[in-house]
Structures are given as structure tokens and as C-alpha cells.
Coordinates of C-alpha atoms in Angstrom, one line a residue:
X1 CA 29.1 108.1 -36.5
X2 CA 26.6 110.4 -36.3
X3 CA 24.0 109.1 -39.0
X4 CA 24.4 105.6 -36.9
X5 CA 23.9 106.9 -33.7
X6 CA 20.5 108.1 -34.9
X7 CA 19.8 104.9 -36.3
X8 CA 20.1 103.7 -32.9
X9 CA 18.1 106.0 -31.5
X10 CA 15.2 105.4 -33.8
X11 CA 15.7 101.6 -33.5
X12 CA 15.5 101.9 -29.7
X13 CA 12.4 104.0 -29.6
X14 CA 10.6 101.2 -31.7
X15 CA 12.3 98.3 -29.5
X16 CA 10.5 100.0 -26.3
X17 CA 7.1 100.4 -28.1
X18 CA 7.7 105.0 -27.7
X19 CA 7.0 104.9 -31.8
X20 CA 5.7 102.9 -34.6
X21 CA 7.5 101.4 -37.4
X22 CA 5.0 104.1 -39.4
X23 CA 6.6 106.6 -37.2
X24 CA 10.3 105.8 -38.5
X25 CA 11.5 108.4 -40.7
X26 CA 9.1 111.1 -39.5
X27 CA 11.0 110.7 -35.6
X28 CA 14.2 110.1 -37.6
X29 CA 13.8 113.8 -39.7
X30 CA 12.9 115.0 -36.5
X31 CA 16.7 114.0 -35.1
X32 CA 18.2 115.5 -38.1
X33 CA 16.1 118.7 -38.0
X34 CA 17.5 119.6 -34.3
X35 CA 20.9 118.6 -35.2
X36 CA 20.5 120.7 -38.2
X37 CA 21.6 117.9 -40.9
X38 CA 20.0 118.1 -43.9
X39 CA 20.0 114.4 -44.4
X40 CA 19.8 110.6 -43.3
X41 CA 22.0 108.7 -45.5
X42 CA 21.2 105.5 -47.0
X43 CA 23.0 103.0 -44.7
X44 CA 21.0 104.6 -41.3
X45 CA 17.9 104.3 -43.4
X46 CA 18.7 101.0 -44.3
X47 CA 19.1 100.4 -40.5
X48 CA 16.0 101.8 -39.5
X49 CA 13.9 100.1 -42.2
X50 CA 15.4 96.3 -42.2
X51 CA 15.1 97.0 -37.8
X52 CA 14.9 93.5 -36.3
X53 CA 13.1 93.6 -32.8
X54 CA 15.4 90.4 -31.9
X55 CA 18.7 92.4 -32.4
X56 CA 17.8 95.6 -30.9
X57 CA 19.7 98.0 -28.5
X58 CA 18.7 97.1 -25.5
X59 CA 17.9 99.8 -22.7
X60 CA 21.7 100.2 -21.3
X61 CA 22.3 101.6 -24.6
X62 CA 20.7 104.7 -24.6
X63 CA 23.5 106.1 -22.5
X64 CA 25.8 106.0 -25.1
X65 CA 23.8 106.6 -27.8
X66 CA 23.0 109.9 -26.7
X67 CA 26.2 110.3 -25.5
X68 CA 27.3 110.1 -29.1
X69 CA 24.2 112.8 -30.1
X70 CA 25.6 115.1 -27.5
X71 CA 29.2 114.9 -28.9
X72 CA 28.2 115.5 -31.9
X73 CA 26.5 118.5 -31.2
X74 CA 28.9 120.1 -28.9
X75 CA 31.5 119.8 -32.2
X76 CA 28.7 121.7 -34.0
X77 CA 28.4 124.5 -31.5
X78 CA 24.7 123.3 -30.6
X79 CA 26.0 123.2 -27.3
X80 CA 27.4 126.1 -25.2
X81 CA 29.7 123.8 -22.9
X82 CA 30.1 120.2 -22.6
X83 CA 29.3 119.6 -18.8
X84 CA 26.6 117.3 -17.5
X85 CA 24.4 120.6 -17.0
X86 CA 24.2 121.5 -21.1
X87 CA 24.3 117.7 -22.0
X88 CA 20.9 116.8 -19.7
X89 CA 19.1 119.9 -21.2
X90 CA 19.9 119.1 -25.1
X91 CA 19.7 115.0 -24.6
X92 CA 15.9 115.9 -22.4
X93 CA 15.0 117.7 -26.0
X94 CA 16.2 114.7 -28.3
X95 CA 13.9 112.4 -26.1
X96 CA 11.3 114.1 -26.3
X97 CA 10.9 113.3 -30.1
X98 CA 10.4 109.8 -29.3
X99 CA 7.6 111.0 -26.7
X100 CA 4.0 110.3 -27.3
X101 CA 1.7 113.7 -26.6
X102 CA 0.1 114.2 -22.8
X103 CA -3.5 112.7 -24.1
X104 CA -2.9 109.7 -26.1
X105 CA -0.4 108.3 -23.2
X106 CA -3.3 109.3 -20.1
X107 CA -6.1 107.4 -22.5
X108 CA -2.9 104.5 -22.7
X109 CA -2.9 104.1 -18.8
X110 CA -7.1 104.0 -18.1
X111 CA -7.1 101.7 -20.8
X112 CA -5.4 99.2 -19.1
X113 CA -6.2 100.7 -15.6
X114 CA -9.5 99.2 -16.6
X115 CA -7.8 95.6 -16.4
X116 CA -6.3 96.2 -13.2
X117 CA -4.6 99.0 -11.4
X118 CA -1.6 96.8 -11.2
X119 CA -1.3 96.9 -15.2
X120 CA -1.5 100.5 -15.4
X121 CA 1.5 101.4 -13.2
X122 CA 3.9 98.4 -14.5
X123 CA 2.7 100.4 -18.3
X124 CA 3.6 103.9 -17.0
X125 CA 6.6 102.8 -14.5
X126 CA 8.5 101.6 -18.1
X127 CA 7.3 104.3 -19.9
X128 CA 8.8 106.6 -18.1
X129 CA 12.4 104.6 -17.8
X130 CA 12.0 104.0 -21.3
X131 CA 11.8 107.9 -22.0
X132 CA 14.8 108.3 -19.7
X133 CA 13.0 110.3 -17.6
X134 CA 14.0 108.0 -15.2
X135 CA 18.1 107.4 -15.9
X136 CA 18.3 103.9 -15.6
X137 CA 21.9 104.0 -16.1
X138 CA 22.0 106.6 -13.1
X139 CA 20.2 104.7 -10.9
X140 CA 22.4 101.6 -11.5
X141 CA 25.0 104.1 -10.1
X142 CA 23.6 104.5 -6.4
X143 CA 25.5 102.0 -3.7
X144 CA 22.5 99.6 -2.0
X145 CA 22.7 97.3 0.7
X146 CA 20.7 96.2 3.6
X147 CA 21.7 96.8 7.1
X148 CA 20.5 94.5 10.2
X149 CA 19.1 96.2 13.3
X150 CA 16.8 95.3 16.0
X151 CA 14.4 96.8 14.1
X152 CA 14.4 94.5 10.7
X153 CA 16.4 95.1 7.9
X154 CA 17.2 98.5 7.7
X155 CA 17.7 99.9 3.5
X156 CA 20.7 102.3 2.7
X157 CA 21.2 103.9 -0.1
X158 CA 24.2 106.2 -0.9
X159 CA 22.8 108.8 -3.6
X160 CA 24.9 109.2 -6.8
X161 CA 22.3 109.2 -9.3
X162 CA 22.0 113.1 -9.0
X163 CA 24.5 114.7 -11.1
X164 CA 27.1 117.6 -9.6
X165 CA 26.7 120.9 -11.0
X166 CA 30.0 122.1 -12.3
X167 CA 30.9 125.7 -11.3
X168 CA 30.4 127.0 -14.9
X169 CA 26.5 125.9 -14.8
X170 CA 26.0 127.5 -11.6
X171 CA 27.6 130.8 -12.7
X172 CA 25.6 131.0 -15.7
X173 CA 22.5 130.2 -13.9
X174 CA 23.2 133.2 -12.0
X175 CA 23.4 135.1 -14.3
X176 CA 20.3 134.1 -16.0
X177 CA 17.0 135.9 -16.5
X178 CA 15.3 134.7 -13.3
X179 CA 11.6 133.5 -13.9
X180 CA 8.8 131.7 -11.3
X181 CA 7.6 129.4 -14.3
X182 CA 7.2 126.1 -13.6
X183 CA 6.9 127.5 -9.9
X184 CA 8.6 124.5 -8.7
X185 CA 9.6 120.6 -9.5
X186 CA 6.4 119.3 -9.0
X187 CA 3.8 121.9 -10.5
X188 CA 1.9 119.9 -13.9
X189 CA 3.6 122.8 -16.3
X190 CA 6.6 121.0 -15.7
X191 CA 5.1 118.6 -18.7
X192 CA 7.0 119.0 -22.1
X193 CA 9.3 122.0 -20.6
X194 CA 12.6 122.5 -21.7
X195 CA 14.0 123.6 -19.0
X196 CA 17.1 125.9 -18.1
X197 CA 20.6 126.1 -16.4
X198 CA 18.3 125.9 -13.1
X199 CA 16.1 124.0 -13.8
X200 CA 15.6 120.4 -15.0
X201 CA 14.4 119.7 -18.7
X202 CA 11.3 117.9 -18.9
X203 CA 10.4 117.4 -22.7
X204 CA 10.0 113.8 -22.3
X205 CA 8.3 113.6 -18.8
X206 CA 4.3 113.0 -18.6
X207 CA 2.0 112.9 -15.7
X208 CA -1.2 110.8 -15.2
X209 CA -4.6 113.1 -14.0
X210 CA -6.1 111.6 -10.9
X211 CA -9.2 112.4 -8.6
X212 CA -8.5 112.0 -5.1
X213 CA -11.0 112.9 -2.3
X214 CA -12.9 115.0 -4.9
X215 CA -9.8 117.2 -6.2
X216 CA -7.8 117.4 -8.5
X217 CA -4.3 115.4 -8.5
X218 CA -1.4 114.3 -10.9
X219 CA 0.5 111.2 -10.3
X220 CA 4.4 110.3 -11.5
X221 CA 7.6 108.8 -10.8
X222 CA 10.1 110.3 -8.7
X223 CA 13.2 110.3 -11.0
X224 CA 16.0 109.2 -8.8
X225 CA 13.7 106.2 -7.8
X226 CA 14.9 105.3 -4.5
X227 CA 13.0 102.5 -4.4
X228 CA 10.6 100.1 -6.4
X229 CA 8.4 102.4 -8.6
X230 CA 8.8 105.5 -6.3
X231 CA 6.1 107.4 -7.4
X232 CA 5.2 111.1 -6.2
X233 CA 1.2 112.3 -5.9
X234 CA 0.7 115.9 -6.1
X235 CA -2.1 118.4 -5.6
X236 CA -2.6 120.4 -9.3
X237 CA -2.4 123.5 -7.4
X238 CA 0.7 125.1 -6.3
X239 CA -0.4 125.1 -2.4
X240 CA 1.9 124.4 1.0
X241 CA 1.9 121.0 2.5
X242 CA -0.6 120.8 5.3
X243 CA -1.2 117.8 7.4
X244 CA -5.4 117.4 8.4
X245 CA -7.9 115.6 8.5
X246 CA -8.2 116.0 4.5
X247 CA -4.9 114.4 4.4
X248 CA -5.5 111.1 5.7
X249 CA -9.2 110.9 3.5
X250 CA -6.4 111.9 0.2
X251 CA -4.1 108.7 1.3
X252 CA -6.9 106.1 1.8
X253 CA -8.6 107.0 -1.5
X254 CA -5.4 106.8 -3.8
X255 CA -4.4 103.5 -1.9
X256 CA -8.3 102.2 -2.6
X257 CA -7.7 103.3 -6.4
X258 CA -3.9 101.9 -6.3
X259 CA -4.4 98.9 -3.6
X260 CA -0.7 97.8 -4.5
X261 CA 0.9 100.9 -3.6
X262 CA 1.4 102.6 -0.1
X263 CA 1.5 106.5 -0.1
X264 CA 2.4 108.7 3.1
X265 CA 3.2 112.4 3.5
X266 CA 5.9 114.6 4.7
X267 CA 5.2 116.4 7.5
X268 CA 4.6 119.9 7.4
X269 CA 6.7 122.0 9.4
X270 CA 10.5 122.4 8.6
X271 CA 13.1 120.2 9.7
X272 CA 11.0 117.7 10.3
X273 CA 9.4 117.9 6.9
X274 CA 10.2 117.2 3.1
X275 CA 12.5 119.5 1.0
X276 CA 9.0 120.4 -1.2
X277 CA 7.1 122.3 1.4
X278 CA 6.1 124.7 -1.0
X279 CA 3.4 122.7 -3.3
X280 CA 1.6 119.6 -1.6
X281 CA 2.2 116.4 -2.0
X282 CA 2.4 112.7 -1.6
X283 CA 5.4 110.1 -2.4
X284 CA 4.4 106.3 -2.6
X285 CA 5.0 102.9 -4.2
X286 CA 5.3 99.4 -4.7
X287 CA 7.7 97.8 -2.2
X288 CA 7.5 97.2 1.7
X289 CA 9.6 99.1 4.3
X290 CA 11.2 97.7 7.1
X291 CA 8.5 100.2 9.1
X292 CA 5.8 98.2 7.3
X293 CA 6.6 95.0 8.6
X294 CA 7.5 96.2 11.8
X295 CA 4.9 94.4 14.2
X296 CA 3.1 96.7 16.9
X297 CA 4.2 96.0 20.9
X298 CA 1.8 97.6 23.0
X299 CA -1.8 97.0 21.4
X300 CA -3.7 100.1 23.0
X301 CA -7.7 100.5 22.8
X302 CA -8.7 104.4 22.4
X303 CA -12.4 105.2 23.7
X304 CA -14.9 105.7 21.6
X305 CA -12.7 103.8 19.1
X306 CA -12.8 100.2 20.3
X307 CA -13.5 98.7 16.6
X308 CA -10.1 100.1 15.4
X309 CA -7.0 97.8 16.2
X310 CA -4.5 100.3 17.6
X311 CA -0.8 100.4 18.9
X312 CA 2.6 101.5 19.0
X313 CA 5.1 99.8 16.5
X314 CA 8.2 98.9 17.9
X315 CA 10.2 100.9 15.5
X316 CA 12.7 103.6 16.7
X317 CA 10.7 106.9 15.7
X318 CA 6.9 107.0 18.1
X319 CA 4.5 105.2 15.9
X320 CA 0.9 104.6 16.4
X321 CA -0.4 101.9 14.2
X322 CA -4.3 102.1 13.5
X323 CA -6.3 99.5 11.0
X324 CA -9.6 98.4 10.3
X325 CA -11.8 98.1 6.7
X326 CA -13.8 101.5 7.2
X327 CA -11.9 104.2 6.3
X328 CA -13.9 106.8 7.7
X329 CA -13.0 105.1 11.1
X330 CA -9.6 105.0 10.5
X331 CA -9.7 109.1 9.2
X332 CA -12.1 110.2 12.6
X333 CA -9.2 108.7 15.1
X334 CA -6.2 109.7 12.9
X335 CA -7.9 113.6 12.9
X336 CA -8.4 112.5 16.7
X337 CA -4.6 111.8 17.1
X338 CA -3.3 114.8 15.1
X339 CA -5.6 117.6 16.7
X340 CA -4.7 116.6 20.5
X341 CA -0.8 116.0 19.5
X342 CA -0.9 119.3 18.0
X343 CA -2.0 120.5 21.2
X344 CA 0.1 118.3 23.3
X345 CA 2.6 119.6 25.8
X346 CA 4.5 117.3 28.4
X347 CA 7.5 119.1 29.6
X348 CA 8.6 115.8 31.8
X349 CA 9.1 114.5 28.3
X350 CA 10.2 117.5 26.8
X351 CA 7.5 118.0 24.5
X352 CA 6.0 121.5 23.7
X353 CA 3.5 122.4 20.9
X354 CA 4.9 125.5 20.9
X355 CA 7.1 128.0 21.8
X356 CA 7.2 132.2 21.4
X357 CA 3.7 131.2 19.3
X358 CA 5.6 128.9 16.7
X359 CA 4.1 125.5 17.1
X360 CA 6.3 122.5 17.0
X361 CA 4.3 118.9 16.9
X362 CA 3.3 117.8 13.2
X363 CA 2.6 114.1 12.0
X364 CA 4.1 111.9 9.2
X365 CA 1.3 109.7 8.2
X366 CA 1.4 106.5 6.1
X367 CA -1.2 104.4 4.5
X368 CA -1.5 101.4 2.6
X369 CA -3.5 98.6 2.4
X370 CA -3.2 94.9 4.2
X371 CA -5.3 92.5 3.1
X372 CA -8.9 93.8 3.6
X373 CA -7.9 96.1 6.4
X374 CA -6.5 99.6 5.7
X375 CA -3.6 100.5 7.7
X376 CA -2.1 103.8 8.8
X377 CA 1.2 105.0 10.7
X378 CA 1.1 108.0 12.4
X379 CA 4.5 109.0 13.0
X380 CA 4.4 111.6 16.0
X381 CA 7.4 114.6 14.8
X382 CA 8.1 117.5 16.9
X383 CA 11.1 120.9 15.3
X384 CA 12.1 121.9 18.5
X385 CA 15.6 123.3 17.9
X386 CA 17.5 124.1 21.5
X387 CA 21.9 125.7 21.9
X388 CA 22.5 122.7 22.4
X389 CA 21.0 120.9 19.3
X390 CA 20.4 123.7 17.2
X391 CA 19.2 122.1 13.9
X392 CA 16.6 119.9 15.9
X393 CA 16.6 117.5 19.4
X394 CA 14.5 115.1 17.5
X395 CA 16.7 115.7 14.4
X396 CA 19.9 113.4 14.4
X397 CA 22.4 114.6 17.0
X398 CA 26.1 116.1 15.7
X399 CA 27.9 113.1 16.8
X400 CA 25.9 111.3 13.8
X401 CA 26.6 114.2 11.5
X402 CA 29.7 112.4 9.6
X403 CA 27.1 110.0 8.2
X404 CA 23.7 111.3 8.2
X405 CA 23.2 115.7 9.1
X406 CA 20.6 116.0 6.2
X407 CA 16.3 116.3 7.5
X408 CA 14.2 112.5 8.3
X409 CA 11.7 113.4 5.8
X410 CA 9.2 110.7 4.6
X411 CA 11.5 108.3 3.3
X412 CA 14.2 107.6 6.5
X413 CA 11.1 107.7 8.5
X414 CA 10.0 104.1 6.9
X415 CA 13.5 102.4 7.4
X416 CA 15.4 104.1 4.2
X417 CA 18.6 105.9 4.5
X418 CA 19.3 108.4 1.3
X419 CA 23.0 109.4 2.7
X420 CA 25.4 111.6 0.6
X421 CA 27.3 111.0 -2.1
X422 CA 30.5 112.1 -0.5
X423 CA 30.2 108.5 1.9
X424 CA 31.5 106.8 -1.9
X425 CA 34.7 108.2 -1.9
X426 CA 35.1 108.5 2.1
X427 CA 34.2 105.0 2.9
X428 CA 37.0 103.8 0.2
X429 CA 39.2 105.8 2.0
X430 CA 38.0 104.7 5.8
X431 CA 38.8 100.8 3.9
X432 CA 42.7 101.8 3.2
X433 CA 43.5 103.7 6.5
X434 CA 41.8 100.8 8.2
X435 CA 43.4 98.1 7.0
X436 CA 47.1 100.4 7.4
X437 CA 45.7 100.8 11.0
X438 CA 45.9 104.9 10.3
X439 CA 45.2 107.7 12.4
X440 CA 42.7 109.5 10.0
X441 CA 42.8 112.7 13.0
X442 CA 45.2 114.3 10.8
X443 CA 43.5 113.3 7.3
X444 CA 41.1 116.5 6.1
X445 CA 38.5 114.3 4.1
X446 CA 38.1 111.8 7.2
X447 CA 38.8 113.0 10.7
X448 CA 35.1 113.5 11.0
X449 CA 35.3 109.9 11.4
X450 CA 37.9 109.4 13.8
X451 CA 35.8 108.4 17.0
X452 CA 33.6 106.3 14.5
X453 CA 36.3 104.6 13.6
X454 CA 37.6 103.7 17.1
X455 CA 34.6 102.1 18.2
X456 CA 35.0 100.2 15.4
X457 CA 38.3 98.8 15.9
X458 CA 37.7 98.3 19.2
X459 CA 34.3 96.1 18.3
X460 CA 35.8 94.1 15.4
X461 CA 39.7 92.4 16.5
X462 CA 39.9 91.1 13.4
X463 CA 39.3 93.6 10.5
X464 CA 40.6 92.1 6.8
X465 CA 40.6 92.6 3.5
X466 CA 37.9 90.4 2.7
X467 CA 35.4 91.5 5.5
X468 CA 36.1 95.6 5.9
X469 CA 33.5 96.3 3.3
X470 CA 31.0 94.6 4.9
X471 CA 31.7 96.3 8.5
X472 CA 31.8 99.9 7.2
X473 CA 28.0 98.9 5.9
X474 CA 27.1 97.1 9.3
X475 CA 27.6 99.8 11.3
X476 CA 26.5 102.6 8.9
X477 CA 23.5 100.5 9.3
X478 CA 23.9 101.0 13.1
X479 CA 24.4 104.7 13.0
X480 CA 21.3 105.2 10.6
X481 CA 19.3 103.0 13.2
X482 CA 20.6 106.2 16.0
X483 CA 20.0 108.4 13.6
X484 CA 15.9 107.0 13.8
X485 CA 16.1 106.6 17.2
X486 CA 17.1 110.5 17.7
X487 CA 13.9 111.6 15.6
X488 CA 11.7 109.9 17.7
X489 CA 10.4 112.0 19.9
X490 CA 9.9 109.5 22.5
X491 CA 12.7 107.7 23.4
X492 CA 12.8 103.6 23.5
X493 CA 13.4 103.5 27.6
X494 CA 10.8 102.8 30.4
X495 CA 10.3 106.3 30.7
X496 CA 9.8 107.3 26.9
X497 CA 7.4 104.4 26.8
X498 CA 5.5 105.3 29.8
X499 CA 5.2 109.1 28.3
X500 CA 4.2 107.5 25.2
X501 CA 1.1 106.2 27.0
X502 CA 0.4 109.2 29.1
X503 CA -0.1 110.7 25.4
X504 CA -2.1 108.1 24.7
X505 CA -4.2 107.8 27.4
X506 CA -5.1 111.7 26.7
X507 CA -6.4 111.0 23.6

């Protein structure tokens, strides 16, 4: 079983193009060297040299073929334990062989960068599914749907693409030698690492060099790809995330250099920032938000400004929407907006830049490019925490906890909800006690639901088999919209409008 397994293996790094049919045996005695067998026999040669490209594996494959490497080297005592932990590190390593070196795969991309910046990213977005950096088979795991709001069609995603630790991993990993290298996920000496009980193997994981704003940057794919071709842009440095002026000139030049793509940042301060605030960085790609195509309701005109189109989006977070086809423009009024709403205080609106000397307003900006006109969302944040909302008052309240408790970083800010995986198992169960017309009060697992689930009831009369599914996603559509709505830090009523303007109008 083995010997065909790496005949597979072999055969599906030449049916994605990651070797050469010149390339065959030397991968191939690679395999057998890390598995420590001293040779290939003569039918899994036989299959690697008569390879057909018509009749090869095709990318759902992989899964088991290395599932079948992985058994074979846990029965060889290659592998310390059999959990998902082990496995990743020692399958990372056998992909890896099939990976071309840093250089030859950056002079790959400008190569056909040179065609278009379009063919560059499709190139590198396969490559690095093809190297299984990015789990397709994972991916394929996470629950998707759409979710209709007053605000467009809302994207949720339930996340089960990121393994669970078992408790043996995260014992050993305690008691492992503790190191700072790579200083985190995103530093560039993450390339080719192998990785540890703590942290993720990389051997088959390459970055692309870019030049943005005149510094130095790397650009790659997020891994759990929570949407189209998710890609993450990050400084070569290991610096802290800082929103200014600099910022916005970093967004508009990747977006001229990769026209297809939007890119935004986290903001900067806790809770109302990324879970990387350690090492800067960008996330972007090649799809559309619901924020996107949000239009803007209340066109505004900012002196000394009047040749930039400018207004606030009717989305449930406080946007300001600014475009125009001179970036420079577009960067003078963003640093504009930033510096006075860093400043800004309106206690009618509960708004404070700071408090006991720890300032509280950041911005989430997001660029892209529509048409000839550049665009940019500046999405107004403030961390405030007070007793009575303790983890944030523009931070979803506890009554939304059961679905959504987790920060709105980047990604919920645009119209995506990444909820946890626990909602899999929970909203099977929230089906069944439904439909039995339960009282889930005394249920452990889903009381947190209870008051949830009246309002449903009460909203639907008639709850079935055949339509329960689709009412559990409806209204964790619903919640997610609240959950948008209680980050804003202007609320959608007259009043939160008019304060809205009375920033404005300071500017």
C-alpha cells in the first residue's frame, strides 16, 4: 500500500505542474528517503513512469494519499502520536519535496505578472492549493451561506477548516523548549520551516517579495481562505500594526500594482483590531463584499476637498466612503479624517478618544479600485470597554454572545461572519429540539439559546422539516447584521446620524 501511495503522490505532483517528469524518481527517492525505505519497487515505478496526465489523481486526492503516508509512518514509529497535530507536521514535510525552491517560483510569478497582474495571482493562488498549503479538502469543510439584510447579502461562514488540538498536543507543547523563531505566523522565516507542536509546519509554503510605498513587503494566501483568493500583505519586518497616513499610501499602491484585488487593514488598537497586532499587515483579495456594494446615503462635500466624492455608506458600522483617480487626494483627506477622529470627543454620542490617557478611536480602512476611480472606506472604531459592556460598547453586546462574542476585525467589518465551530453541532441540535417543540432551558449545550429561540417561534408559526434549516440561517444572518450594527459606533437613528454629521462637519 505504501509503494502505491507514493506512486500517487509522485503522479499528483506532475498532474499539478509542482515537478517534471525529469524530476520523477529523484522526488520519488526523496519519499522513500524520509520514510526510511530503501526502495521503490517495480510496479510504483512502473506507475510513475507509464503516468498518463488524462488518468491522474485529481486534487481531492491528496487527502487520502497522504493520509495513507501518515499511516504508514505512524506503524513505523516515524510518528510520536497519531492526532491531527503530529500528522500536519510530518504530511507539511512530505509536501515540501514536491515544492519548487523560494527563487525559481518568485521569478515564476513576475514572469507572468509581466502579462497581467491578473495571471500572476490565478498562477500563485493554485500553487499554493496545489502544495496543500491551502487544504482544499479543509476548506470544503466550512458551512457557507448567504444571509438577507437590509443591508445586501450578508456572507456567513461557520469555521471548521482549523483543526482542534487534542489535549496530548497541547501538553507536549508545554512542555517543549520554548523559542521566539519565526516570531510569529506571518514573519517571511516562516518559508520552508518545519514547524513544531506550536507552531504550524511550513515546508511547502512560499511568499512572493513586493515593493509597496518604497518598503519592503511579502504577499500570500491566508490558509483558511475565507473567501475568494484571501490573500494576506505583510510588512518584512516584525513591527506592530499602526494605522497613518503611510497606511492608506501602502493600500493604494498594492491595489494600483494588483487592480483586481481590494486590500484593507485591521485596526490597531485591541478589541477593535485583528488577532496579529504584533507584526503589520494587510489582508485582501479577489471577491466583492456586501460593504463594497453598499451604495453611500448621505453624499457629504469636506472643505478644501470638493474634487473628492464623499459620504457615508449605508451599512451598519459608520462608514465614510471617499473616491476619486488621484491618490494623493484620496491619502491627504483619509490622514485628514484619521487625525481629527483620533482626536475626536462627543460625549452626547458617547464618544471619547481617550480615557485615564489610553486613547480609544482607531480606523479600519479599505481600498480597492472601481473603474478609474480609487475608492476607500474608512470605517470609524472606537475600544471603549464600560461594567456594563466590559469587552467593548461598540463590540457586540452579551445578548448576541451565543452566536457571535469573538472581536469585528477586518473581515465582519466588510459583511463576513467567521462564527465558531461549535454553531455545527449546536444548530443540529437547535433543528431537533425545534421541531419536538423543546425547552432547551434545561439542555447544557443550548440554553444559551433559549430567548433566541423564542423569538423565533414566535416569528415563524409554521416551522417544518423541510424549512428549519433555512430559518436557523435567516436569522443567524439577522443576529450577525446586530452584531455590525453594535460595532458601529454611531448608531443608525436620527440622532446617530445627526452625530455622524456633527463629526463630519468638524473635519
Amino acid at each position: 500500500m505504501i509503494q502505491n501511495a507514493i506512486a500517487k503522490w509522485v503522479q499528483y505532483g506532475l498532474a499539478t505542474g509542482l515537478i517534471e517528469k525529469a524530476d520523477s524518481i529523484y522526488t520519488a527517492n526523496r519519499l522513500l528517503e524520509l520514510l526510511q525505505i530503501d526502495s521503490l519497487e517495480e510496479e510504483a515505478e512502473a506507475q510513475i513512469r507509464d503516468f498518463d496526465a488524462s488518468a491522474s489523481p485529481a486534487a481531492g486526492d491528496l487527502e487520502q494519499i497522504l493520509g495513507e503516508i501518515c499511516d504508514y509512518a505512524y506503524e513505523q514509529g516515524l510518528l510520536e502520536e497519531n492526532s491531527v497535530a503530529y500528522r500536519d507536521l510530518f504530511d507539511t514535510k512530505v509536501m515540501g519535496l514536491l515544492v519548487d525552491r523560494p527563487s525559481n517560483m518568485i521569478r515564476r510569478f513576475y514572469q507572468l505578472y509581466e502579462e497581467g497582474p491578473q495571471k500572476a495571482t490565478d498562477y500563485y493562488y493554485k500553487f499554493s492549493q496545489d502544495t496543500d498549503y491551502i487544504r482544499r479538502y479543509r476548506i470544503a469543510k466550512d458551512r457557507k451561506w448567504n444571509a438577507k439584510t437590509e443591508y445586501g447579502d450578508l456572507d456567513i461562514t461557520i469555521n471548521l477548516s482549523k483543526p482542534e488540538k487534542d489535549p496530548k498536543a497541547i501538553a507536549a507543547a508545554k512542555l517543549a523548549k520554548q523559542t521566539s523563531y519565526p516570531k510569529c505566523l506571518l514573519c517571511p522565516e516562516n518559508v520552508g520551516y518545519a514547524g513544531r507542536l506550536n507552531h504550524p509546519a511550513r515546508q511547502n509554503h512560499r511568499i512572493i517579495p513586493v515593493t509597496i510605498n518604497g518598503s519592503d513587503w511579502y504577499f500570500q494566501y491566508s490558509p483558511y481562505v475565507y473567501y475568494n483568493e484571501h490573500c494576506i500583505v505583510f510588512n518584512s519586518r516584525h513591527i506592530p500594526m499602526k494605522i497613518e497616513r503611510a497606511t492608506f499610501a501602502k493600500l493604494f499602491d498594492f491595489v494600483r500594482q494588483f487592480p483586481h484585488y481590494f486590500v484593507g487593514s485591521n485596526a490597531d488598537l485591541p478589541i477593535v483590531g485583528g488577532s496579529i497586532l504584533s507584526h503589520d499587515h494587510f489582508q485582501g483579495g479577489h471577491y466583492e463584499f456586501a460593504m463594497a456594494k453598499a451604495p453611500v446615503e448621505t453624499p457629504v462635500t469636506i472643505p478644501g476637498f470638493e474634487d473628492v466624492s464623499a459620504g457615508i455608506v449605508k451599512w451598519p458600522m459608520s462608514v465614510i466612503r471617499i473616491s476619486g483617480p488621484d491618490t494623493e487626494r484620496l491619502v491627504e483627506l483619509a490622514d485628514r479624517i484619521l487625525l481629527a477622529w483620533r482626536g475626536y470627543t462627543d460625549e452626547a454620542a458617547f464618544i471619547f478618544a481617550q480615557t485615564e490617557g489610553e486613547p480609544h478611536n482607531t480606523i479600519t480602512p479599505i481600498a480597492r479600485k472601481r473603474g478609474d476611480n480609487y475608492e476607500m472606506d474608512l470605517v470609524l472604531r472606537n475600544n471603549i470597554t464600560t461594567k456594563e459592556h466590559p469587552l467593548g460598547v461598540y463590540h457586540p453586546h452579551a445578548e448576541l454572545h451565543h452566536i457571535k462574542k469573538e472581536n469585528i476585525g477586518l473581515i465582519e467589518v466588510m459583511g463576513l461572519a467567521v462564527l465558531p465551530a461549535r454553531l455545527k453541532d449546536e444548530m443540529e441540535g437547535l433543528k431537533r429540539a425545534i421541531l419536538a417543540n423543546q425547552d432547551i432551558r434545561q439542555d447544557e449545550e443550548l440554553a444559551k439559546h433559549a430567548d433566541w429561540v423564542d423569538e423565533i417561534r414566535e416569528k415563524y408559526p409554521s416551522i417544518t422539516e423541510e424549512n428549519v434549516e433555512q430559518i436557523l440561517q435567516d436569522e443567524i444572518g439577522l443576529v450577525f447584521a446586530k452584531v455590525l450594527e453594535h460595532a458601529g459606533v454611531y448608531k443608525r437613528t436620527p440622532e446617530g446620524k445627526e452625530a455622524f454629521l456633527r463629526f463630519i462637519r468638524s473635519l
